[in-house]
Amino acid sequence: MLNVARLMSAKPVSVSPDDTLAVVKQIFDNVKFHHVLVVEKGILIGVLSDRDLFKALSPHIGTAAETARDLATLNKKVHQVMLRKPVTLPPEAKVMDAIQLFNHEGVSCIPVVDSQNRPQGILSWRDIIRALDRTDKRTAPVK
């Protein structure tokens, strides 16, 4: 059975707990992934998803109805909206361990950390689906 280190994204993007939501919005506006790790002094302290960001920001940002109050939501700090103490796995954990966490904890990503809680990567359920898709293509009978 595969371990999570083989499927994880090995270079996750991270932000500081004191970064503003404007910084995170800029990241999500320019990439295809949905989570950033919140790291302080090299240690994982939280996770922020694009859904967390959308909930924290005014829906009027970027519209004709935008006000100064709406723009002020971009000045909130990451630590105000991040998920603290996220569920994590070590790199040697099995994929089935990750699947169980996805099913039982209701998370959409799992940070992969070393024994000192330093981020090594991030695993999403999409990473597992992609791996299964590749496996099926390799084992599918040729037509």
mmCIF file with all atom_site columns, C-alpha atoms in Angstrom:
data_model
loop_
_atom_site.group_PDB
_atom_site.id
_atom_site.type_symbol
_atom_site.label_atom_id
_atom_site.label_alt_id
_atom_site.label_comp_id
_atom_site.label_asym_id
_atom_site.label_entity_id
_atom_site.label_seq_id
_atom_site.pdbx_PDB_ins_code
_atom_site.Cartn_x
_atom_site.Cartn_y
_atom_site.Cartn_z
_atom_site.occupancy
_atom_site.B_iso_or_equiv
_atom_site.pdbx_formal_charge
_atom_site.auth_seq_id
_atom_site.auth_comp_id
_atom_site.auth_asym_id
_atom_site.auth_atom_id
_atom_site.pdbx_PDB_model_num
ATOM 1   C CA . MET A 1 1   ? 0.000   0.000  0.000   1.00 0.00 ? 1   MET A CA 1
ATOM 2   C CA . LEU A 1 2   ? 1.228   3.484  -0.877  1.00 0.00 ? 2   LEU A CA 1
ATOM 3   C CA . ASN A 1 3   ? 2.234   5.961  1.777   1.00 0.00 ? 3   ASN A CA 1
ATOM 4   C CA . VAL A 1 4   ? 1.077   9.583  1.742   1.00 0.00 ? 4   VAL A CA 1
ATOM 5   C CA . ALA A 1 5   ? 4.560   10.916 0.919   1.00 0.00 ? 5   ALA A CA 1
ATOM 6   C CA . ARG A 1 6   ? 4.211   9.381  -2.563  1.00 0.00 ? 6   ARG A CA 1
ATOM 7   C CA . LEU A 1 7   ? 0.950   11.235 -3.291  1.00 0.00 ? 7   LEU A CA 1
ATOM 8   C CA . MET A 1 8   ? 1.251   14.537 -1.430  1.00 0.00 ? 8   MET A CA 1
ATOM 9   C CA . SER A 1 9   ? 2.132   17.880 -2.968  1.00 0.00 ? 9   SER A CA 1
ATOM 10  C CA . ALA A 1 10  ? 5.664   18.269 -1.662  1.00 0.00 ? 10  ALA A CA 1
ATOM 11  C CA . LYS A 1 11  ? 5.949   22.052 -1.774  1.00 0.00 ? 11  LYS A CA 1
ATOM 12  C CA . PRO A 1 12  ? 2.837   23.455 -0.129  1.00 0.00 ? 12  PRO A CA 1
ATOM 13  C CA . VAL A 1 13  ? 2.348   27.202 -0.074  1.00 0.00 ? 13  VAL A CA 1
ATOM 14  C CA . SER A 1 14  ? 2.395   28.656 3.406   1.00 0.00 ? 14  SER A CA 1
ATOM 15  C CA . VAL A 1 15  ? 1.510   31.970 4.990   1.00 0.00 ? 15  VAL A CA 1
ATOM 16  C CA . SER A 1 16  ? 2.203   33.588 8.332   1.00 0.00 ? 16  SER A CA 1
ATOM 17  C CA . PRO A 1 17  ? -0.543  33.912 10.963  1.00 0.00 ? 17  PRO A CA 1
ATOM 18  C CA . ASP A 1 18  ? -0.027  37.695 10.789  1.00 0.00 ? 18  ASP A CA 1
ATOM 19  C CA . ASP A 1 19  ? -0.498  37.916 7.012   1.00 0.00 ? 19  ASP A CA 1
ATOM 20  C CA . THR A 1 20  ? -3.690  39.622 5.907   1.00 0.00 ? 20  THR A CA 1
ATOM 21  C CA . LEU A 1 21  ? -6.515  37.942 4.072   1.00 0.00 ? 21  LEU A CA 1
ATOM 22  C CA . ALA A 1 22  ? -5.586  40.163 1.109   1.00 0.00 ? 22  ALA A CA 1
ATOM 23  C CA . VAL A 1 23  ? -2.351  38.151 0.819   1.00 0.00 ? 23  VAL A CA 1
ATOM 24  C CA . VAL A 1 24  ? -4.251  34.868 0.876   1.00 0.00 ? 24  VAL A CA 1
ATOM 25  C CA . LYS A 1 25  ? -6.836  36.150 -1.616  1.00 0.00 ? 25  LYS A CA 1
ATOM 26  C CA . GLN A 1 26  ? -4.040  37.067 -4.016  1.00 0.00 ? 26  GLN A CA 1
ATOM 27  C CA . ILE A 1 27  ? -2.597  33.559 -3.697  1.00 0.00 ? 27  ILE A CA 1
ATOM 28  C CA . PHE A 1 28  ? -5.942  31.845 -4.326  1.00 0.00 ? 28  PHE A CA 1
ATOM 29  C CA . ASP A 1 29  ? -6.725  34.188 -7.229  1.00 0.00 ? 29  ASP A CA 1
ATOM 30  C CA . ASN A 1 30  ? -3.583  32.978 -9.020  1.00 0.00 ? 30  ASN A CA 1
ATOM 31  C CA . VAL A 1 31  ? -3.394  29.230 -8.325  1.00 0.00 ? 31  VAL A CA 1
ATOM 32  C CA . LYS A 1 32  ? -5.473  26.077 -8.739  1.00 0.00 ? 32  LYS A CA 1
ATOM 33  C CA . PHE A 1 33  ? -5.189  24.696 -5.203  1.00 0.00 ? 33  PHE A CA 1
ATOM 34  C CA . HIS A 1 34  ? -7.591  25.372 -2.328  1.00 0.00 ? 34  HIS A CA 1
ATOM 35  C CA . HIS A 1 35  ? -5.535  25.363 0.897   1.00 0.00 ? 35  HIS A CA 1
ATOM 36  C CA . VAL A 1 36  ? -2.558  27.164 2.384   1.00 0.00 ? 36  VAL A CA 1
ATOM 37  C CA . LEU A 1 37  ? -0.662  26.074 5.447   1.00 0.00 ? 37  LEU A CA 1
ATOM 38  C CA . VAL A 1 38  ? -0.202  28.562 8.262   1.00 0.00 ? 38  VAL A CA 1
ATOM 39  C CA . VAL A 1 39  ? 3.352   28.301 9.530   1.00 0.00 ? 39  VAL A CA 1
ATOM 40  C CA . GLU A 1 40  ? 5.152   30.129 12.318  1.00 0.00 ? 40  GLU A CA 1
ATOM 41  C CA . LYS A 1 41  ? 8.892   29.660 12.844  1.00 0.00 ? 41  LYS A CA 1
ATOM 42  C CA . GLY A 1 42  ? 8.767   26.603 10.571  1.00 0.00 ? 42  GLY A CA 1
ATOM 43  C CA . ILE A 1 43  ? 6.022   24.900 12.595  1.00 0.00 ? 43  ILE A CA 1
ATOM 44  C CA . LEU A 1 44  ? 2.514   24.184 11.288  1.00 0.00 ? 44  LEU A CA 1
ATOM 45  C CA . ILE A 1 45  ? -0.084  25.992 13.394  1.00 0.00 ? 45  ILE A CA 1
ATOM 46  C CA . GLY A 1 46  ? -3.096  25.995 11.079  1.00 0.00 ? 46  GLY A CA 1
ATOM 47  C CA . VAL A 1 47  ? -4.700  25.650 7.668   1.00 0.00 ? 47  VAL A CA 1
ATOM 48  C CA . LEU A 1 48  ? -6.733  28.159 5.687   1.00 0.00 ? 48  LEU A CA 1
ATOM 49  C CA . SER A 1 49  ? -8.976  27.039 2.838   1.00 0.00 ? 49  SER A CA 1
ATOM 50  C CA . ASP A 1 50  ? -10.478 29.080 0.060   1.00 0.00 ? 50  ASP A CA 1
ATOM 51  C CA . ARG A 1 51  ? -13.878 28.424 1.681   1.00 0.00 ? 51  ARG A CA 1
ATOM 52  C CA . ASP A 1 52  ? -12.632 29.899 4.974   1.00 0.00 ? 52  ASP A CA 1
ATOM 53  C CA . LEU A 1 53  ? -11.462 32.939 3.026   1.00 0.00 ? 53  LEU A CA 1
ATOM 54  C CA . PHE A 1 54  ? -14.776 33.383 1.208   1.00 0.00 ? 54  PHE A CA 1
ATOM 55  C CA . LYS A 1 55  ? -16.699 33.180 4.491   1.00 0.00 ? 55  LYS A CA 1
ATOM 56  C CA . ALA A 1 56  ? -14.476 35.829 6.084   1.00 0.00 ? 56  ALA A CA 1
ATOM 57  C CA . LEU A 1 57  ? -14.553 38.330 3.218   1.00 0.00 ? 57  LEU A CA 1
ATOM 58  C CA . SER A 1 58  ? -17.391 40.613 2.236   1.00 0.00 ? 58  SER A CA 1
ATOM 59  C CA . PRO A 1 59  ? -19.287 39.316 -0.795  1.00 0.00 ? 59  PRO A CA 1
ATOM 60  C CA . HIS A 1 60  ? -19.293 42.867 -2.190  1.00 0.00 ? 60  HIS A CA 1
ATOM 61  C CA . ILE A 1 61  ? -15.525 43.050 -2.778  1.00 0.00 ? 61  ILE A CA 1
ATOM 62  C CA . GLY A 1 62  ? -14.897 43.769 -6.427  1.00 0.00 ? 62  GLY A CA 1
ATOM 63  C CA . THR A 1 63  ? -18.486 44.790 -7.170  1.00 0.00 ? 63  THR A CA 1
ATOM 64  C CA . ALA A 1 64  ? -20.165 48.149 -7.698  1.00 0.00 ? 64  ALA A CA 1
ATOM 65  C CA . ALA A 1 65  ? -21.637 47.819 -4.200  1.00 0.00 ? 65  ALA A CA 1
ATOM 66  C CA . GLU A 1 66  ? -18.182 47.639 -2.547  1.00 0.00 ? 66  GLU A CA 1
ATOM 67  C CA . THR A 1 67  ? -17.661 49.997 0.385   1.00 0.00 ? 67  THR A CA 1
ATOM 68  C CA . ALA A 1 68  ? -14.706 50.847 2.598   1.00 0.00 ? 68  ALA A CA 1
ATOM 69  C CA . ARG A 1 69  ? -16.173 48.507 5.199   1.00 0.00 ? 69  ARG A CA 1
ATOM 70  C CA . ASP A 1 70  ? -16.140 45.654 2.659   1.00 0.00 ? 70  ASP A CA 1
ATOM 71  C CA . LEU A 1 71  ? -12.506 46.351 1.791   1.00 0.00 ? 71  LEU A CA 1
ATOM 72  C CA . ALA A 1 72  ? -11.622 46.360 5.474   1.00 0.00 ? 72  ALA A CA 1
ATOM 73  C CA . THR A 1 73  ? -12.374 42.632 5.612   1.00 0.00 ? 73  THR A CA 1
ATOM 74  C CA . LEU A 1 74  ? -9.210  42.143 3.533   1.00 0.00 ? 74  LEU A CA 1
ATOM 75  C CA . ASN A 1 75  ? -7.226  43.501 6.489   1.00 0.00 ? 75  ASN A CA 1
ATOM 76  C CA . LYS A 1 76  ? -8.245  40.670 8.812   1.00 0.00 ? 76  LYS A CA 1
ATOM 77  C CA . LYS A 1 77  ? -5.327  38.493 9.838   1.00 0.00 ? 77  LYS A CA 1
ATOM 78  C CA . VAL A 1 78  ? -4.946  34.854 8.885   1.00 0.00 ? 78  VAL A CA 1
ATOM 79  C CA . HIS A 1 79  ? -4.909  33.773 12.548  1.00 0.00 ? 79  HIS A CA 1
ATOM 80  C CA . GLN A 1 80  ? -8.433  35.183 12.948  1.00 0.00 ? 80  GLN A CA 1
ATOM 81  C CA . VAL A 1 81  ? -9.985  32.743 10.475  1.00 0.00 ? 81  VAL A CA 1
ATOM 82  C CA . MET A 1 82  ? -7.629  29.764 10.132  1.00 0.00 ? 82  MET A CA 1
ATOM 83  C CA . LEU A 1 83  ? -8.380  26.268 11.359  1.00 0.00 ? 83  LEU A CA 1
ATOM 84  C CA . ARG A 1 84  ? -6.130  25.738 14.375  1.00 0.00 ? 84  ARG A CA 1
ATOM 85  C CA . LYS A 1 85  ? -4.583  22.394 15.241  1.00 0.00 ? 85  LYS A CA 1
ATOM 86  C CA . PRO A 1 86  ? -5.410  20.692 11.948  1.00 0.00 ? 86  PRO A CA 1
ATOM 87  C CA . VAL A 1 87  ? -5.481  16.939 11.578  1.00 0.00 ? 87  VAL A CA 1
ATOM 88  C CA . THR A 1 88  ? -2.072  15.827 10.277  1.00 0.00 ? 88  THR A CA 1
ATOM 89  C CA . LEU A 1 89  ? -0.261  12.691 9.173   1.00 0.00 ? 89  LEU A CA 1
ATOM 90  C CA . PRO A 1 90  ? 3.408   11.709 9.052   1.00 0.00 ? 90  PRO A CA 1
ATOM 91  C CA . PRO A 1 91  ? 4.940   11.039 5.601   1.00 0.00 ? 91  PRO A CA 1
ATOM 92  C CA . GLU A 1 92  ? 5.063   7.297  6.247   1.00 0.00 ? 92  GLU A CA 1
ATOM 93  C CA . ALA A 1 93  ? 1.300   7.048  6.954   1.00 0.00 ? 93  ALA A CA 1
ATOM 94  C CA . LYS A 1 94  ? -0.635  4.812  4.598   1.00 0.00 ? 94  LYS A CA 1
ATOM 95  C CA . VAL A 1 95  ? -3.145  6.155  2.099   1.00 0.00 ? 95  VAL A CA 1
ATOM 96  C CA . MET A 1 96  ? -5.893  4.250  3.942   1.00 0.00 ? 96  MET A CA 1
ATOM 97  C CA . ASP A 1 97  ? -5.052  6.312  7.055   1.00 0.00 ? 97  ASP A CA 1
ATOM 98  C CA . ALA A 1 98  ? -5.667  9.458  5.012   1.00 0.00 ? 98  ALA A CA 1
ATOM 99  C CA . ILE A 1 99  ? -8.925  8.108  3.584   1.00 0.00 ? 99  ILE A CA 1
ATOM 100 C CA . GLN A 1 100 ? -10.167 7.354  7.096   1.00 0.00 ? 100 GLN A CA 1
ATOM 101 C CA . LEU A 1 101 ? -9.340  10.913 8.201   1.00 0.00 ? 101 LEU A CA 1
ATOM 102 C CA . PHE A 1 102 ? -11.085 12.401 5.176   1.00 0.00 ? 102 PHE A CA 1
ATOM 103 C CA . ASN A 1 103 ? -14.185 10.332 5.943   1.00 0.00 ? 103 ASN A CA 1
ATOM 104 C CA . HIS A 1 104 ? -14.288 10.744 9.720   1.00 0.00 ? 104 HIS A CA 1
ATOM 105 C CA . GLU A 1 105 ? -12.925 14.261 10.254  1.00 0.00 ? 105 GLU A CA 1
ATOM 106 C CA . GLY A 1 106 ? -14.682 15.983 7.369   1.00 0.00 ? 106 GLY A CA 1
ATOM 107 C CA . VAL A 1 107 ? -11.502 17.678 6.151   1.00 0.00 ? 107 VAL A CA 1
ATOM 108 C CA . SER A 1 108 ? -10.570 18.296 2.527   1.00 0.00 ? 108 SER A CA 1
ATOM 109 C CA . CYS A 1 109 ? -6.797  18.376 3.003   1.00 0.00 ? 109 CYS A CA 1
ATOM 110 C CA . ILE A 1 110 ? -4.321  16.826 5.377   1.00 0.00 ? 110 ILE A CA 1
ATOM 111 C CA . PRO A 1 111 ? -0.978  18.480 6.093   1.00 0.00 ? 111 PRO A CA 1
ATOM 112 C CA . VAL A 1 112 ? 1.882   15.992 6.147   1.00 0.00 ? 112 VAL A CA 1
ATOM 113 C CA . VAL A 1 113 ? 4.336   16.867 8.906   1.00 0.00 ? 113 VAL A CA 1
ATOM 114 C CA . ASP A 1 114 ? 7.519   15.473 10.439  1.00 0.00 ? 114 ASP A CA 1
ATOM 115 C CA . SER A 1 115 ? 7.896   14.585 14.119  1.00 0.00 ? 115 SER A CA 1
ATOM 116 C CA . GLN A 1 116 ? 8.504   18.263 15.014  1.00 0.00 ? 116 GLN A CA 1
ATOM 117 C CA . ASN A 1 117 ? 5.308   19.360 13.211  1.00 0.00 ? 117 ASN A CA 1
ATOM 118 C CA . ARG A 1 118 ? 7.263   20.923 10.327  1.00 0.00 ? 118 ARG A CA 1
ATOM 119 C CA . PRO A 1 119 ? 5.323   20.753 7.045   1.00 0.00 ? 119 PRO A CA 1
ATOM 120 C CA . GLN A 1 120 ? 6.579   18.223 4.522   1.00 0.00 ? 120 GLN A CA 1
ATOM 121 C CA . GLY A 1 121 ? 3.631   18.417 2.151   1.00 0.00 ? 121 GLY A CA 1
ATOM 122 C CA . ILE A 1 122 ? -0.115  18.510 1.839   1.00 0.00 ? 122 ILE A CA 1
ATOM 123 C CA . LEU A 1 123 ? -2.498  15.787 0.719   1.00 0.00 ? 123 LEU A CA 1
ATOM 124 C CA . SER A 1 124 ? -5.955  16.390 -0.679  1.00 0.00 ? 124 SER A CA 1
ATOM 125 C CA . TRP A 1 125 ? -8.612  13.859 -1.554  1.00 0.00 ? 125 TRP A CA 1
ATOM 126 C CA . ARG A 1 126 ? -8.019  14.904 -5.180  1.00 0.00 ? 126 ARG A CA 1
ATOM 127 C CA . ASP A 1 127 ? -4.427  13.597 -4.910  1.00 0.00 ? 127 ASP A CA 1
ATOM 128 C CA . ILE A 1 128 ? -5.811  10.182 -3.984  1.00 0.00 ? 128 ILE A CA 1
ATOM 129 C CA . ILE A 1 129 ? -8.369  10.223 -6.797  1.00 0.00 ? 129 ILE A CA 1
ATOM 130 C CA . ARG A 1 130 ? -5.633  11.177 -9.295  1.00 0.00 ? 130 ARG A CA 1
ATOM 131 C CA . ALA A 1 131 ? -3.468  8.286  -8.095  1.00 0.00 ? 131 ALA A CA 1
ATOM 132 C CA . LEU A 1 132 ? -6.367  5.852  -8.442  1.00 0.00 ? 132 LEU A CA 1
ATOM 133 C CA . ASP A 1 133 ? -7.065  7.169  -11.927 1.00 0.00 ? 133 ASP A CA 1
ATOM 134 C CA . ARG A 1 134 ? -3.423  6.590  -12.937 1.00 0.00 ? 134 ARG A CA 1
ATOM 135 C CA . THR A 1 135 ? -3.533  3.091  -11.434 1.00 0.00 ? 135 THR A CA 1
ATOM 136 C CA . ASP A 1 136 ? -6.693  2.210  -13.367 1.00 0.00 ? 136 ASP A CA 1
ATOM 137 C CA . LYS A 1 137 ? -5.131  3.394  -16.637 1.00 0.00 ? 137 LYS A CA 1
ATOM 138 C CA . ARG A 1 138 ? -2.062  1.225  -16.056 1.00 0.00 ? 138 ARG A CA 1
ATOM 139 C CA . THR A 1 139 ? -4.100  -1.895 -15.237 1.00 0.00 ? 139 THR A CA 1
ATOM 140 C CA . ALA A 1 140 ? -6.964  -1.404 -17.692 1.00 0.00 ? 140 ALA A CA 1
ATOM 141 C CA . PRO A 1 141 ? -7.146  -3.995 -20.442 1.00 0.00 ? 141 PRO A CA 1
ATOM 142 C CA . VAL A 1 142 ? -6.097  -2.782 -23.874 1.00 0.00 ? 142 VAL A CA 1
ATOM 143 C CA . LYS A 1 143 ? -9.008  -2.595 -26.301 1.00 0.00 ? 143 LYS A CA 1
#
